[in-house]
């Protein structure tokens, strides 16, 4: 009889972890929406750009052989995912400065549950915005349904995970939440213009075309654009020609490199978090 207990210990621990994580997620959401100005900024700016830019280019010509609005749509899905960095960096530095993390560590919550709950809370708004953009594209732009919904889902989830971990990793290098917001925002817009989100990489200066392909935002855009449009925008993202069509499995093969780069960025982010993340305010040493 006693030998049965260890066999159930793993699942119970797993359920306990996710119960703790869900509790942390709800707490993070409650605190997040109390700062209404910051929360609305995280909703209105990325969603406004995500809808406004494709709408402004719809029916006004082709980009890389595709209607301008439809071409921009998956790119802007990538942009709203990039905005996870803004949400998570602000929440991490704010909780640290207000000693919330320090108090949470005095509770039964595991550190991993606290961080996972924070990452989920910082990502949920952006994932909802992806759904809104998908509906907007289908109804207003008359865009086709995603050619590979599974690859699109993989790109969204892996992209959200990457940006959340990256934000947690760099948050320890940043000071207060107010200053961090001013530091992070320009980098978000820089990634918007350097990752193929609003125009093909072939239109960038030649010396920049190779290094920008290694940005996490570039990999997310290549995966989402390939998955949505059913053409290989991943194997040679700097090409000025219309990529060839790819089927279900071929689109996964085309995205091996950007998928691998996102996994590498996850490893880098975990290393940054282990080395630099701080639970206490910097002033407390």
PDB file of C-alpha atoms in Angstrom:
ATOM      1  CA  UNK A   1       0.000   0.000   0.000  1.00  0.00           C
ATOM      2  CA  UNK A   2       2.725   2.432   0.890  1.00  0.00           C
ATOM      3  CA  UNK A   3       4.437   1.868  -2.468  1.00  0.00           C
ATOM      4  CA  UNK A   4       1.499   3.468  -4.291  1.00  0.00           C
ATOM      5  CA  UNK A   5       1.936   6.933  -2.823  1.00  0.00           C
ATOM      6  CA  UNK A   6       5.109   7.967  -4.716  1.00  0.00           C
ATOM      7  CA  UNK A   7       3.449   7.099  -8.035  1.00  0.00           C
ATOM      8  CA  UNK A   8       0.913   9.904  -7.462  1.00  0.00           C
ATOM      9  CA  UNK A   9       3.331  12.432  -5.984  1.00  0.00           C
ATOM     10  CA  UNK A  10       4.430  13.740  -9.402  1.00  0.00           C
ATOM     11  CA  UNK A  11       0.957  14.582 -10.754  1.00  0.00           C
ATOM     12  CA  UNK A  12      -0.030  16.143  -7.415  1.00  0.00           C
ATOM     13  CA  UNK A  13       3.064  18.318  -7.451  1.00  0.00           C
ATOM     14  CA  UNK A  14       2.298  19.258 -11.051  1.00  0.00           C
ATOM     15  CA  UNK A  15      -1.280  20.212 -10.218  1.00  0.00           C
ATOM     16  CA  UNK A  16      -0.008  22.179  -7.246  1.00  0.00           C
ATOM     17  CA  UNK A  17       2.404  24.100  -9.446  1.00  0.00           C
ATOM     18  CA  UNK A  18      -0.303  25.059 -11.909  1.00  0.00           C
ATOM     19  CA  UNK A  19      -2.682  26.002  -9.074  1.00  0.00           C
ATOM     20  CA  UNK A  20      -0.017  28.326  -7.680  1.00  0.00           C
ATOM     21  CA  UNK A  21       0.700  29.665 -11.170  1.00  0.00           C
ATOM     22  CA  UNK A  22      -2.981  30.384 -11.802  1.00  0.00           C
ATOM     23  CA  UNK A  23      -3.205  32.208  -8.474  1.00  0.00           C
ATOM     24  CA  UNK A  24      -0.192  34.310  -9.405  1.00  0.00           C
ATOM     25  CA  UNK A  25      -1.703  34.994 -12.850  1.00  0.00           C
ATOM     26  CA  UNK A  26      -4.941  36.284 -11.292  1.00  0.00           C
ATOM     27  CA  UNK A  27      -3.007  38.442  -8.826  1.00  0.00           C
ATOM     28  CA  UNK A  28      -0.820  39.864 -11.613  1.00  0.00           C
ATOM     29  CA  UNK A  29      -3.879  40.672 -13.737  1.00  0.00           C
ATOM     30  CA  UNK A  30      -5.547  42.411 -10.790  1.00  0.00           C
ATOM     31  CA  UNK A  31      -2.482  44.568 -10.139  1.00  0.00           C
ATOM     32  CA  UNK A  32      -1.963  45.175 -13.876  1.00  0.00           C
ATOM     33  CA  UNK A  33      -5.427  46.668 -14.446  1.00  0.00           C
ATOM     34  CA  UNK A  34      -5.215  48.856 -11.357  1.00  0.00           C
ATOM     35  CA  UNK A  35      -2.675  50.981 -13.264  1.00  0.00           C
ATOM     36  CA  UNK A  36      -5.237  51.838 -15.902  1.00  0.00           C
ATOM     37  CA  UNK A  37      -3.070  54.300 -17.827  1.00  0.00           C
ATOM     38  CA  UNK A  38      -0.270  51.803 -18.317  1.00  0.00           C
ATOM     39  CA  UNK A  39      -2.695  48.966 -19.069  1.00  0.00           C
ATOM     40  CA  UNK A  40      -4.535  50.984 -21.736  1.00  0.00           C
ATOM     41  CA  UNK A  41      -1.217  51.979 -23.313  1.00  0.00           C
ATOM     42  CA  UNK A  42      -0.432  48.279 -23.686  1.00  0.00           C
ATOM     43  CA  UNK A  43      -3.789  47.767 -25.405  1.00  0.00           C
ATOM     44  CA  UNK A  44      -4.334  50.851 -27.552  1.00  0.00           C
ATOM     45  CA  UNK A  45      -0.883  51.480 -29.089  1.00  0.00           C
ATOM     46  CA  UNK A  46      -0.134  47.986 -30.449  1.00  0.00           C
ATOM     47  CA  UNK A  47      -3.745  47.309 -31.410  1.00  0.00           C
ATOM     48  CA  UNK A  48      -4.148  50.741 -33.032  1.00  0.00           C
ATOM     49  CA  UNK A  49      -1.018  50.216 -35.116  1.00  0.00           C
ATOM     50  CA  UNK A  50      -1.958  46.600 -35.796  1.00  0.00           C
ATOM     51  CA  UNK A  51      -5.271  47.654 -37.316  1.00  0.00           C
ATOM     52  CA  UNK A  52      -4.343  51.067 -38.689  1.00  0.00           C
ATOM     53  CA  UNK A  53      -1.323  50.133 -40.810  1.00  0.00           C
ATOM     54  CA  UNK A  54      -2.897  47.177 -42.666  1.00  0.00           C
ATOM     55  CA  UNK A  55      -6.112  49.170 -43.184  1.00  0.00           C
ATOM     56  CA  UNK A  56      -4.152  52.100 -44.632  1.00  0.00           C
ATOM     57  CA  UNK A  57      -2.368  49.869 -47.177  1.00  0.00           C
ATOM     58  CA  UNK A  58      -5.292  47.645 -48.118  1.00  0.00           C
ATOM     59  CA  UNK A  59      -6.116  47.923 -51.829  1.00  0.00           C
ATOM     60  CA  UNK A  60      -3.288  50.391 -52.509  1.00  0.00           C
ATOM     61  CA  UNK A  61      -0.866  48.001 -54.164  1.00  0.00           C
ATOM     62  CA  UNK A  62       1.117  44.857 -53.504  1.00  0.00           C
ATOM     63  CA  UNK A  63       4.044  44.221 -51.178  1.00  0.00           C
ATOM     64  CA  UNK A  64       6.141  41.168 -52.153  1.00  0.00           C
ATOM     65  CA  UNK A  65       3.352  40.117 -54.493  1.00  0.00           C
ATOM     66  CA  UNK A  66       0.619  40.281 -51.852  1.00  0.00           C
ATOM     67  CA  UNK A  67      -2.000  42.962 -51.143  1.00  0.00           C
ATOM     68  CA  UNK A  68      -0.300  45.495 -48.857  1.00  0.00           C
ATOM     69  CA  UNK A  69      -2.865  45.177 -46.066  1.00  0.00           C
ATOM     70  CA  UNK A  70      -2.824  41.376 -46.110  1.00  0.00           C
ATOM     71  CA  UNK A  71       1.010  41.347 -46.202  1.00  0.00           C
ATOM     72  CA  UNK A  72       1.170  43.593 -43.117  1.00  0.00           C
ATOM     73  CA  UNK A  73      -1.430  41.618 -41.140  1.00  0.00           C
ATOM     74  CA  UNK A  74       0.790  38.714 -39.907  1.00  0.00           C
ATOM     75  CA  UNK A  75       3.645  41.170 -39.397  1.00  0.00           C
ATOM     76  CA  UNK A  76       1.494  43.239 -37.046  1.00  0.00           C
ATOM     77  CA  UNK A  77       0.526  40.043 -35.215  1.00  0.00           C
ATOM     78  CA  UNK A  78       4.242  39.722 -34.555  1.00  0.00           C
ATOM     79  CA  UNK A  79       4.401  43.340 -33.393  1.00  0.00           C
ATOM     80  CA  UNK A  80       1.676  42.930 -30.752  1.00  0.00           C
ATOM     81  CA  UNK A  81       3.648  39.924 -29.461  1.00  0.00           C
ATOM     82  CA  UNK A  82       6.804  42.065 -29.256  1.00  0.00           C
ATOM     83  CA  UNK A  83       4.790  44.371 -26.966  1.00  0.00           C
ATOM     84  CA  UNK A  84       4.894  41.613 -24.323  1.00  0.00           C
ATOM     85  CA  UNK A  85       8.372  42.931 -23.505  1.00  0.00           C
ATOM     86  CA  UNK A  86       6.833  46.287 -22.547  1.00  0.00           C
ATOM     87  CA  UNK A  87       4.184  44.668 -20.313  1.00  0.00           C
ATOM     88  CA  UNK A  88       6.461  42.194 -18.534  1.00  0.00           C
ATOM     89  CA  UNK A  89       9.412  44.562 -18.017  1.00  0.00           C
ATOM     90  CA  UNK A  90       7.114  47.156 -16.456  1.00  0.00           C
ATOM     91  CA  UNK A  91       5.378  44.644 -14.193  1.00  0.00           C
ATOM     92  CA  UNK A  92       8.643  42.992 -13.084  1.00  0.00           C
ATOM     93  CA  UNK A  93      10.402  46.260 -12.228  1.00  0.00           C
ATOM     94  CA  UNK A  94       7.265  47.652 -10.577  1.00  0.00           C
ATOM     95  CA  UNK A  95       6.677  44.569  -8.380  1.00  0.00           C
ATOM     96  CA  UNK A  96      10.357  44.530  -7.445  1.00  0.00           C
ATOM     97  CA  UNK A  97      10.343  48.219  -6.502  1.00  0.00           C
ATOM     98  CA  UNK A  98       7.196  47.852  -4.366  1.00  0.00           C
ATOM     99  CA  UNK A  99       8.667  44.810  -2.541  1.00  0.00           C
ATOM    100  CA  UNK A 100       5.828  42.625  -3.826  1.00  0.00           C
ATOM    101  CA  UNK A 101       8.244  39.953  -5.040  1.00  0.00           C
ATOM    102  CA  UNK A 102       9.968  39.966  -1.662  1.00  0.00           C
ATOM    103  CA  UNK A 103       6.651  39.396   0.130  1.00  0.00           C
ATOM    104  CA  UNK A 104       5.572  36.718  -2.357  1.00  0.00           C
ATOM    105  CA  UNK A 105       8.747  34.767  -1.653  1.00  0.00           C
ATOM    106  CA  UNK A 106       7.592  34.546   1.979  1.00  0.00           C
ATOM    107  CA  UNK A 107       4.534  32.584   0.819  1.00  0.00           C
ATOM    108  CA  UNK A 108       4.330  28.939  -0.318  1.00  0.00           C
ATOM    109  CA  UNK A 109       4.450  30.107  -3.967  1.00  0.00           C
ATOM    110  CA  UNK A 110       7.455  28.581  -5.779  1.00  0.00           C
ATOM    111  CA  UNK A 111       9.682  31.046  -7.632  1.00  0.00           C
ATOM    112  CA  UNK A 112       8.909  29.291 -10.914  1.00  0.00           C
ATOM    113  CA  UNK A 113       5.149  29.691 -10.321  1.00  0.00           C
ATOM    114  CA  UNK A 114       5.590  33.415  -9.620  1.00  0.00           C
ATOM    115  CA  UNK A 115       7.567  33.966 -12.821  1.00  0.00           C
ATOM    116  CA  UNK A 116       5.311  31.754 -14.953  1.00  0.00           C
ATOM    117  CA  UNK A 117       2.230  33.584 -13.667  1.00  0.00           C
ATOM    118  CA  UNK A 118       3.857  36.929 -14.416  1.00  0.00           C
ATOM    119  CA  UNK A 119       4.784  35.812 -17.940  1.00  0.00           C
ATOM    120  CA  UNK A 120       1.252  34.541 -18.594  1.00  0.00           C
ATOM    121  CA  UNK A 121      -0.255  37.794 -17.327  1.00  0.00           C
ATOM    122  CA  UNK A 122       2.071  39.877 -19.502  1.00  0.00           C
ATOM    123  CA  UNK A 123       1.265  37.764 -22.564  1.00  0.00           C
ATOM    124  CA  UNK A 124      -2.511  37.355 -22.375  1.00  0.00           C
ATOM    125  CA  UNK A 125      -3.314  40.836 -23.714  1.00  0.00           C
ATOM    126  CA  UNK A 126      -1.065  40.382 -26.749  1.00  0.00           C
ATOM    127  CA  UNK A 127      -2.460  36.938 -27.531  1.00  0.00           C
ATOM    128  CA  UNK A 128      -5.988  38.373 -27.379  1.00  0.00           C
ATOM    129  CA  UNK A 129      -4.849  41.126 -29.761  1.00  0.00           C
ATOM    130  CA  UNK A 130      -3.628  38.480 -32.226  1.00  0.00           C
ATOM    131  CA  UNK A 131      -7.158  37.033 -32.234  1.00  0.00           C
ATOM    132  CA  UNK A 132      -8.641  40.501 -32.784  1.00  0.00           C
ATOM    133  CA  UNK A 133      -6.278  41.106 -35.715  1.00  0.00           C
ATOM    134  CA  UNK A 134      -7.180  37.729 -37.191  1.00  0.00           C
ATOM    135  CA  UNK A 135     -10.892  38.596 -37.094  1.00  0.00           C
ATOM    136  CA  UNK A 136     -10.160  42.082 -38.473  1.00  0.00           C
ATOM    137  CA  UNK A 137      -8.207  40.587 -41.378  1.00  0.00           C
ATOM    138  CA  UNK A 138     -10.906  38.089 -42.264  1.00  0.00           C
ATOM    139  CA  UNK A 139     -13.777  40.569 -42.075  1.00  0.00           C
ATOM    140  CA  UNK A 140     -12.412  43.986 -43.088  1.00  0.00           C
ATOM    141  CA  UNK A 141      -9.426  43.122 -45.302  1.00  0.00           C
ATOM    142  CA  UNK A 142     -11.044  40.078 -46.866  1.00  0.00           C
ATOM    143  CA  UNK A 143      -7.850  38.148 -46.127  1.00  0.00           C
ATOM    144  CA  UNK A 144      -7.865  34.375 -46.596  1.00  0.00           C
ATOM    145  CA  UNK A 145      -7.877  32.074 -43.575  1.00  0.00           C
ATOM    146  CA  UNK A 146      -4.392  31.129 -42.328  1.00  0.00           C
ATOM    147  CA  UNK A 147      -2.849  28.544 -44.661  1.00  0.00           C
ATOM    148  CA  UNK A 148      -1.315  26.622 -41.731  1.00  0.00           C
ATOM    149  CA  UNK A 149      -3.215  27.323 -38.470  1.00  0.00           C
ATOM    150  CA  UNK A 150      -1.028  24.901 -36.473  1.00  0.00           C
ATOM    151  CA  UNK A 151       2.203  26.646 -37.467  1.00  0.00           C
ATOM    152  CA  UNK A 152       0.542  30.005 -36.757  1.00  0.00           C
ATOM    153  CA  UNK A 153      -0.369  28.785 -33.256  1.00  0.00           C
ATOM    154  CA  UNK A 154       3.163  27.478 -32.696  1.00  0.00           C
ATOM    155  CA  UNK A 155       4.581  30.834 -33.792  1.00  0.00           C
ATOM    156  CA  UNK A 156       2.272  32.799 -31.491  1.00  0.00           C
ATOM    157  CA  UNK A 157       2.887  30.620 -28.411  1.00  0.00           C
ATOM    158  CA  UNK A 158       6.647  30.294 -28.933  1.00  0.00           C
ATOM    159  CA  UNK A 159       6.946  34.016 -29.708  1.00  0.00           C
ATOM    160  CA  UNK A 160       5.000  34.977 -26.569  1.00  0.00           C
ATOM    161  CA  UNK A 161       7.132  32.625 -24.459  1.00  0.00           C
ATOM    162  CA  UNK A 162      10.351  34.022 -25.915  1.00  0.00           C
ATOM    163  CA  UNK A 163       9.451  37.692 -25.392  1.00  0.00           C
ATOM    164  CA  UNK A 164       8.155  37.084 -21.851  1.00  0.00           C
ATOM    165  CA  UNK A 165      11.348  35.273 -20.816  1.00  0.00           C
ATOM    166  CA  UNK A 166      13.509  37.892 -22.524  1.00  0.00           C
ATOM    167  CA  UNK A 167      11.701  40.659 -20.637  1.00  0.00           C
ATOM    168  CA  UNK A 168      12.165  38.869 -17.309  1.00  0.00           C
ATOM    169  CA  UNK A 169      15.828  38.347 -18.154  1.00  0.00           C
ATOM    170  CA  UNK A 170      16.591  42.000 -18.909  1.00  0.00           C
ATOM    171  CA  UNK A 171      14.364  43.444 -16.158  1.00  0.00           C
ATOM    172  CA  UNK A 172      17.121  42.899 -13.613  1.00  0.00           C
ATOM    173  CA  UNK A 173      19.351  45.273 -15.596  1.00  0.00           C
ATOM    174  CA  UNK A 174      16.793  48.074 -15.527  1.00  0.00           C
ATOM    175  CA  UNK A 175      15.986  50.556 -12.729  1.00  0.00           C
ATOM    176  CA  UNK A 176      12.461  51.681 -11.784  1.00  0.00           C
ATOM    177  CA  UNK A 177       9.373  50.840 -13.829  1.00  0.00           C
ATOM    178  CA  UNK A 178       8.966  54.458 -14.986  1.00  0.00           C
ATOM    179  CA  UNK A 179      12.525  54.680 -16.330  1.00  0.00           C
ATOM    180  CA  UNK A 180      12.352  51.153 -17.760  1.00  0.00           C
ATOM    181  CA  UNK A 181       9.336  52.102 -19.865  1.00  0.00           C
ATOM    182  CA  UNK A 182      11.249  54.989 -21.446  1.00  0.00           C
ATOM    183  CA  UNK A 183      14.229  52.729 -22.122  1.00  0.00           C
ATOM    184  CA  UNK A 184      12.287  49.792 -23.593  1.00  0.00           C
ATOM    185  CA  UNK A 185       9.775  51.611 -25.818  1.00  0.00           C
ATOM    186  CA  UNK A 186      12.303  52.893 -28.420  1.00  0.00           C
ATOM    187  CA  UNK A 187      13.704  49.364 -28.791  1.00  0.00           C
ATOM    188  CA  UNK A 188      10.221  48.019 -29.458  1.00  0.00           C
ATOM    189  CA  UNK A 189       9.687  50.466 -32.318  1.00  0.00           C
ATOM    190  CA  UNK A 190      13.223  49.776 -33.588  1.00  0.00           C
ATOM    191  CA  UNK A 191      12.353  46.072 -33.791  1.00  0.00           C
ATOM    192  CA  UNK A 192       9.124  47.010 -35.553  1.00  0.00           C
ATOM    193  CA  UNK A 193      11.065  48.614 -38.421  1.00  0.00           C
ATOM    194  CA  UNK A 194      14.057  46.227 -38.418  1.00  0.00           C
ATOM    195  CA  UNK A 195      12.241  42.892 -38.425  1.00  0.00           C
ATOM    196  CA  UNK A 196      10.267  42.883 -41.646  1.00  0.00           C
ATOM    197  CA  UNK A 197       7.076  43.774 -39.830  1.00  0.00           C
ATOM    198  CA  UNK A 198       6.125  46.763 -41.985  1.00  0.00           C
ATOM    199  CA  UNK A 199       8.289  46.205 -45.090  1.00  0.00           C
ATOM    200  CA  UNK A 200      10.429  43.380 -46.538  1.00  0.00           C
ATOM    201  CA  UNK A 201      14.015  43.056 -45.344  1.00  0.00           C
ATOM    202  CA  UNK A 202      15.080  43.427 -49.000  1.00  0.00           C
ATOM    203  CA  UNK A 203      14.244  47.154 -48.707  1.00  0.00           C
ATOM    204  CA  UNK A 204      16.720  47.620 -45.855  1.00  0.00           C
ATOM    205  CA  UNK A 205      20.371  48.627 -46.416  1.00  0.00           C
ATOM    206  CA  UNK A 206      22.290  45.560 -47.569  1.00  0.00           C
ATOM    207  CA  UNK A 207      24.687  45.545 -44.605  1.00  0.00           C
ATOM    208  CA  UNK A 208      21.744  45.286 -42.176  1.00  0.00           C
ATOM    209  CA  UNK A 209      19.823  42.529 -43.947  1.00  0.00           C
ATOM    210  CA  UNK A 210      21.810  39.638 -42.427  1.00  0.00           C
ATOM    211  CA  UNK A 211      22.160  40.724 -38.748  1.00  0.00           C
ATOM    212  CA  UNK A 212      18.498  41.720 -38.337  1.00  0.00           C
ATOM    213  CA  UNK A 213      17.456  38.189 -39.344  1.00  0.00           C
ATOM    214  CA  UNK A 214      18.764  37.026 -35.962  1.00  0.00           C
ATOM    215  CA  UNK A 215      16.419  39.267 -33.951  1.00  0.00           C
ATOM    216  CA  UNK A 216      13.697  37.264 -32.164  1.00  0.00           C
ATOM    217  CA  UNK A 217      11.073  39.553 -33.678  1.00  0.00           C
ATOM    218  CA  UNK A 218      12.335  38.707 -37.203  1.00  0.00           C
ATOM    219  CA  UNK A 219      11.965  34.978 -36.521  1.00  0.00           C
ATOM    220  CA  UNK A 220       8.419  35.427 -35.198  1.00  0.00           C
ATOM    221  CA  UNK A 221       7.394  37.476 -38.242  1.00  0.00           C
ATOM    222  CA  UNK A 222       8.904  34.941 -40.670  1.00  0.00           C
ATOM    223  CA  UNK A 223       6.994  32.087 -39.003  1.00  0.00           C
ATOM    224  CA  UNK A 224       3.680  33.959 -38.814  1.00  0.00           C
ATOM    225  CA  UNK A 225       3.899  35.275 -42.396  1.00  0.00           C
ATOM    226  CA  UNK A 226       4.772  31.826 -43.763  1.00  0.00           C
ATOM    227  CA  UNK A 227       1.978  30.200 -41.743  1.00  0.00           C
ATOM    228  CA  UNK A 228      -0.635  32.800 -42.683  1.00  0.00           C
ATOM    229  CA  UNK A 229       0.117  33.346 -46.372  1.00  0.00           C
ATOM    230  CA  UNK A 230       1.252  29.800 -47.231  1.00  0.00           C
ATOM    231  CA  UNK A 231       4.447  31.053 -48.889  1.00  0.00           C
ATOM    232  CA  UNK A 232       8.050  30.550 -47.779  1.00  0.00           C
ATOM    233  CA  UNK A 233       8.978  33.865 -46.174  1.00  0.00           C
ATOM    234  CA  UNK A 234      11.456  32.108 -43.844  1.00  0.00           C
ATOM    235  CA  UNK A 235      14.145  30.418 -45.958  1.00  0.00           C
ATOM    236  CA  UNK A 236      15.284  33.671 -47.562  1.00  0.00           C
ATOM    237  CA  UNK A 237      13.522  36.559 -45.803  1.00  0.00           C
ATOM    238  CA  UNK A 238      15.653  39.204 -47.555  1.00  0.00           C
ATOM    239  CA  UNK A 239      14.550  38.213 -51.052  1.00  0.00           C
ATOM    240  CA  UNK A 240      12.724  40.804 -53.133  1.00  0.00           C
ATOM    241  CA  UNK A 241      10.861  38.115 -55.106  1.00  0.00           C
ATOM    242  CA  UNK A 242       7.504  36.548 -54.316  1.00  0.00           C
ATOM    243  CA  UNK A 243       8.297  33.409 -52.241  1.00  0.00           C
ATOM    244  CA  UNK A 244       7.038  30.101 -53.585  1.00  0.00           C
ATOM    245  CA  UNK A 245       3.981  28.419 -52.133  1.00  0.00           C
ATOM    246  CA  UNK A 246       4.494  25.791 -49.429  1.00  0.00           C
ATOM    247  CA  UNK A 247       2.246  23.029 -48.156  1.00  0.00           C
ATOM    248  CA  UNK A 248       1.507  22.021 -44.581  1.00  0.00           C
ATOM    249  CA  UNK A 249       4.691  20.037 -43.831  1.00  0.00           C
ATOM    250  CA  UNK A 250       6.867  22.091 -46.173  1.00  0.00           C
ATOM    251  CA  UNK A 251       5.978  25.261 -44.257  1.00  0.00           C
ATOM    252  CA  UNK A 252       7.286  23.659 -41.039  1.00  0.00           C
ATOM    253  CA  UNK A 253      10.507  22.672 -42.836  1.00  0.00           C
ATOM    254  CA  UNK A 254      10.875  26.206 -44.172  1.00  0.00           C
ATOM    255  CA  UNK A 255      10.613  27.574 -40.625  1.00  0.00           C
ATOM    256  CA  UNK A 256      13.222  25.291 -39.023  1.00  0.00           C
ATOM    257  CA  UNK A 257      15.772  28.113 -38.821  1.00  0.00           C
ATOM    258  CA  UNK A 258      13.514  30.760 -37.190  1.00  0.00           C
ATOM    259  CA  UNK A 259      12.072  28.129 -34.827  1.00  0.00           C
ATOM    260  CA  UNK A 260      15.614  27.161 -33.836  1.00  0.00           C
ATOM    261  CA  UNK A 261      16.576  30.814 -33.350  1.00  0.00           C
ATOM    262  CA  UNK A 262      13.631  31.343 -31.002  1.00  0.00           C
ATOM    263  CA  UNK A 263      14.742  28.319 -28.963  1.00  0.00           C
ATOM    264  CA  UNK A 264      18.230  29.837 -28.826  1.00  0.00           C
ATOM    265  CA  UNK A 265      16.756  33.161 -27.628  1.00  0.00           C
ATOM    266  CA  UNK A 266      14.872  31.276 -24.912  1.00  0.00           C
ATOM    267  CA  UNK A 267      18.192  29.822 -23.746  1.00  0.00           C
ATOM    268  CA  UNK A 268      19.793  33.292 -23.777  1.00  0.00           C
ATOM    269  CA  UNK A 269      16.837  34.733 -21.845  1.00  0.00           C
ATOM    270  CA  UNK A 270      17.066  32.011 -19.181  1.00  0.00           C
ATOM    271  CA  UNK A 271      20.769  32.767 -18.818  1.00  0.00           C
ATOM    272  CA  UNK A 272      20.082  36.498 -18.469  1.00  0.00           C
ATOM    273  CA  UNK A 273      17.402  35.819 -15.876  1.00  0.00           C
ATOM    274  CA  UNK A 274      19.639  33.501 -13.859  1.00  0.00           C
ATOM    275  CA  UNK A 275      22.493  36.014 -13.929  1.00  0.00           C
ATOM    276  CA  UNK A 276      20.736  39.359 -13.527  1.00  0.00           C
ATOM    277  CA  UNK A 277      17.151  38.962 -12.244  1.00  0.00           C
ATOM    278  CA  UNK A 278      16.611  40.541  -8.823  1.00  0.00           C
ATOM    279  CA  UNK A 279      13.799  39.892  -6.369  1.00  0.00           C
ATOM    280  CA  UNK A 280      14.622  42.950  -4.247  1.00  0.00           C
ATOM    281  CA  UNK A 281      14.996  46.630  -5.183  1.00  0.00           C
ATOM    282  CA  UNK A 282      18.516  47.537  -6.189  1.00  0.00           C
ATOM    283  CA  UNK A 283      18.736  50.132  -3.420  1.00  0.00           C
ATOM    284  CA  UNK A 284      18.398  47.391  -0.796  1.00  0.00           C
ATOM    285  CA  UNK A 285      21.531  45.706  -2.137  1.00  0.00           C
TER     286      UNK A 285
END
